[in-house]
PDB file of C-alpha atoms in Angstrom:
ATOM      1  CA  UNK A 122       2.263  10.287  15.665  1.00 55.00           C
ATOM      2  CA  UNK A 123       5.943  10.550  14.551  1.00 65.00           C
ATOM      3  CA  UNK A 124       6.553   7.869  11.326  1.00 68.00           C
ATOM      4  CA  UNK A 125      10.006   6.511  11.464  1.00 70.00           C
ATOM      5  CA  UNK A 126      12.142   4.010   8.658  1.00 70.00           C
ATOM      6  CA  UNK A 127      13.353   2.020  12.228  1.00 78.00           C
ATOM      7  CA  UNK A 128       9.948   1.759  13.418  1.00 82.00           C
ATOM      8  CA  UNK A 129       7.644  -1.068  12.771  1.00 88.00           C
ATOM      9  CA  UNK A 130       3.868  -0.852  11.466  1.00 88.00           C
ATOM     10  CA  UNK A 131       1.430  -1.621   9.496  1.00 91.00           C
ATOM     11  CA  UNK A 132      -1.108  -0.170   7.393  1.00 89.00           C
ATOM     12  CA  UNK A 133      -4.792  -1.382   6.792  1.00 92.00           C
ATOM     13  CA  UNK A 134      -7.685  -0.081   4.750  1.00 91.00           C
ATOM     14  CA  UNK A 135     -10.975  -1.459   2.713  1.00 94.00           C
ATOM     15  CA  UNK A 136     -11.021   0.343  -0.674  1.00 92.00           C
ATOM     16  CA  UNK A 137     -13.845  -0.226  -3.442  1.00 92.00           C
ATOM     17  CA  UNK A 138     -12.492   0.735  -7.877  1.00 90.00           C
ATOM     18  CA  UNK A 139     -15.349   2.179  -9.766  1.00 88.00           C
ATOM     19  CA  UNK A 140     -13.622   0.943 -12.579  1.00 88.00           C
ATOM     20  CA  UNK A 141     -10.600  -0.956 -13.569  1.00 86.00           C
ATOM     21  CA  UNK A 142      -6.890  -0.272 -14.045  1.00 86.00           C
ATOM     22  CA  UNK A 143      -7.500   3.612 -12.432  1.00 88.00           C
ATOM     23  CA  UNK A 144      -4.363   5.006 -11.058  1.00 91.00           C
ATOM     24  CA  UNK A 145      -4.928   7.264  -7.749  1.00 90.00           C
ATOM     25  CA  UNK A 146      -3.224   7.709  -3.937  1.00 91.00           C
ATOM     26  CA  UNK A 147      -5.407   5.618  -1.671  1.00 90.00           C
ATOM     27  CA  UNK A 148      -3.420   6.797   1.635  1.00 90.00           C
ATOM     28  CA  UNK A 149      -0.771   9.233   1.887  1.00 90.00           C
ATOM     29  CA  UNK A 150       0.412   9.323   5.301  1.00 85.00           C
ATOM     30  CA  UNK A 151       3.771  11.496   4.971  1.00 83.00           C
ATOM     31  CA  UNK A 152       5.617  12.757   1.257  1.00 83.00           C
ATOM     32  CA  UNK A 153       7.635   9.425   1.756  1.00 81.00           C
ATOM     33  CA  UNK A 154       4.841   7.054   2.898  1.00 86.00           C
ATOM     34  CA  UNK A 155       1.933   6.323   0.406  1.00 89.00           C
ATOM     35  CA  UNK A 156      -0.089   3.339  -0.676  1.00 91.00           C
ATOM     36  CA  UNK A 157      -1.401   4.148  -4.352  1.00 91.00           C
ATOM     37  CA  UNK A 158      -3.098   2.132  -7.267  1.00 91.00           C
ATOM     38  CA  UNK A 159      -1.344   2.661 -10.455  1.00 91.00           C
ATOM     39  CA  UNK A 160      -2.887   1.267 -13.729  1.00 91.00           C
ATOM     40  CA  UNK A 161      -4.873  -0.963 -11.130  1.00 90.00           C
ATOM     41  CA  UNK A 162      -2.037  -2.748  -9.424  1.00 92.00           C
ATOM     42  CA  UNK A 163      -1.586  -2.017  -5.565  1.00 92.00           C
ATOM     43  CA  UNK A 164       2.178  -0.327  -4.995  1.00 92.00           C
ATOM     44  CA  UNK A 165       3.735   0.750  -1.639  1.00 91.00           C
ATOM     45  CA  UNK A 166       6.402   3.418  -1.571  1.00 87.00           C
ATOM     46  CA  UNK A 167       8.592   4.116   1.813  1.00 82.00           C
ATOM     47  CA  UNK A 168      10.951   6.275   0.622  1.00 74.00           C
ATOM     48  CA  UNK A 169      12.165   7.017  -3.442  1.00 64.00           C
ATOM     49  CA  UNK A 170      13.902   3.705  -2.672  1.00 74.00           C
ATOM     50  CA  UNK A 171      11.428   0.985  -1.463  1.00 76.00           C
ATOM     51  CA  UNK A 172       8.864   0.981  -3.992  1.00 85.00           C
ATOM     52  CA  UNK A 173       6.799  -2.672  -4.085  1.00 88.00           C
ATOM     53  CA  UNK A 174       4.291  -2.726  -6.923  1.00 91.00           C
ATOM     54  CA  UNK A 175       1.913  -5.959  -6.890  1.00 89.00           C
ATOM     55  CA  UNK A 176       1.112  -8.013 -10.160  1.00 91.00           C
ATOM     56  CA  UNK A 177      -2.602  -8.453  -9.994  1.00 89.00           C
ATOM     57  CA  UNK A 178      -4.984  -5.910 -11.236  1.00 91.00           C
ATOM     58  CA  UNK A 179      -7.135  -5.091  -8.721  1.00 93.00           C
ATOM     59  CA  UNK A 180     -11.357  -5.691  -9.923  1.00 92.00           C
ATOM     60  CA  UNK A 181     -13.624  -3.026 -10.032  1.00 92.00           C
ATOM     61  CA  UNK A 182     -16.986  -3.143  -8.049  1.00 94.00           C
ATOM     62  CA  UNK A 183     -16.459  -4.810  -4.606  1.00 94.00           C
ATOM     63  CA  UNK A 184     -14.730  -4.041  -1.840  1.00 96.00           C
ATOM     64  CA  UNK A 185     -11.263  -5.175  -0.742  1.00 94.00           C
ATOM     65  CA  UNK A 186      -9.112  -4.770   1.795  1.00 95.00           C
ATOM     66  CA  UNK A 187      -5.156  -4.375   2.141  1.00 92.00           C
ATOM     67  CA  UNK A 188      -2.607  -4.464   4.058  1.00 92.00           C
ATOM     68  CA  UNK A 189       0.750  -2.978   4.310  1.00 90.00           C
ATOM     69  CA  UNK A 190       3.415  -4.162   6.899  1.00 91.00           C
ATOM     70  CA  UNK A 191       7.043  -2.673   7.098  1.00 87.00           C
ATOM     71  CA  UNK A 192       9.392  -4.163   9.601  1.00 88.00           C
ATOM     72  CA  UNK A 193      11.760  -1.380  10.240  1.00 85.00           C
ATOM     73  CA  UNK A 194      15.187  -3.238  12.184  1.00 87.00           C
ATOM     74  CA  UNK A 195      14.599  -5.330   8.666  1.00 88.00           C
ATOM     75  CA  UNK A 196      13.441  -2.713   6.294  1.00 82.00           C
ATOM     76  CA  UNK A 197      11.147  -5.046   5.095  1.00 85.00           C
ATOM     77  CA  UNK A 198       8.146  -4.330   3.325  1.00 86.00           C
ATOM     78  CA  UNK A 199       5.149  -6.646   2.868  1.00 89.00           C
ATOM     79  CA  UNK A 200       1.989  -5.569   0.876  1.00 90.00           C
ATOM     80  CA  UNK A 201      -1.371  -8.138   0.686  1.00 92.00           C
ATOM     81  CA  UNK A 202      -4.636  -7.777  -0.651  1.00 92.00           C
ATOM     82  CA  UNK A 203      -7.506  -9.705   0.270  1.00 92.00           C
ATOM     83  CA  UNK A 204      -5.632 -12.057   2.355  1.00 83.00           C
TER      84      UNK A 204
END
């Protein structure tokens, strides 16, 4: 599996929080690709410049799934959660 920034892809997982507003890596797929919770919001980085953090704080005790989607001839990133 070779990762490029002009490829296309997307990134699923189901996560559950043992507690709110944690901060932790929940994939790290190469030093430049990582999907992380930080003080309980969701954030996607590609790269030191493509960093998308979301705005809701992610609840504690039930599971939830995301989804992260980069379009690489757009360099696009899209992140959702539960949805």
């Amino acid at each position: 599996f070779e990762l490029s920034m002009d490829s296309s892809f997307t990134i699923e997982a189901f996560f559950m929080l043992y507690k709110v507003q944690m901060t932790a890596v929940l994939i790290q797929l190469t030093p430049a690709v990582s999907l992380q919770l930080i003080d309980g919001l969701l954030a996607a980085s590609l790269r030191l410049d493509k960093i998308l953090i979301g705005q809701t704080v992610i609840s504690a005790d039930q599971w939830h799934h995301f989804a992260l989607v980069y379009h690489g001839q757009e360099q696009t990133i899209k992140l959702f959660i539960d949805g």
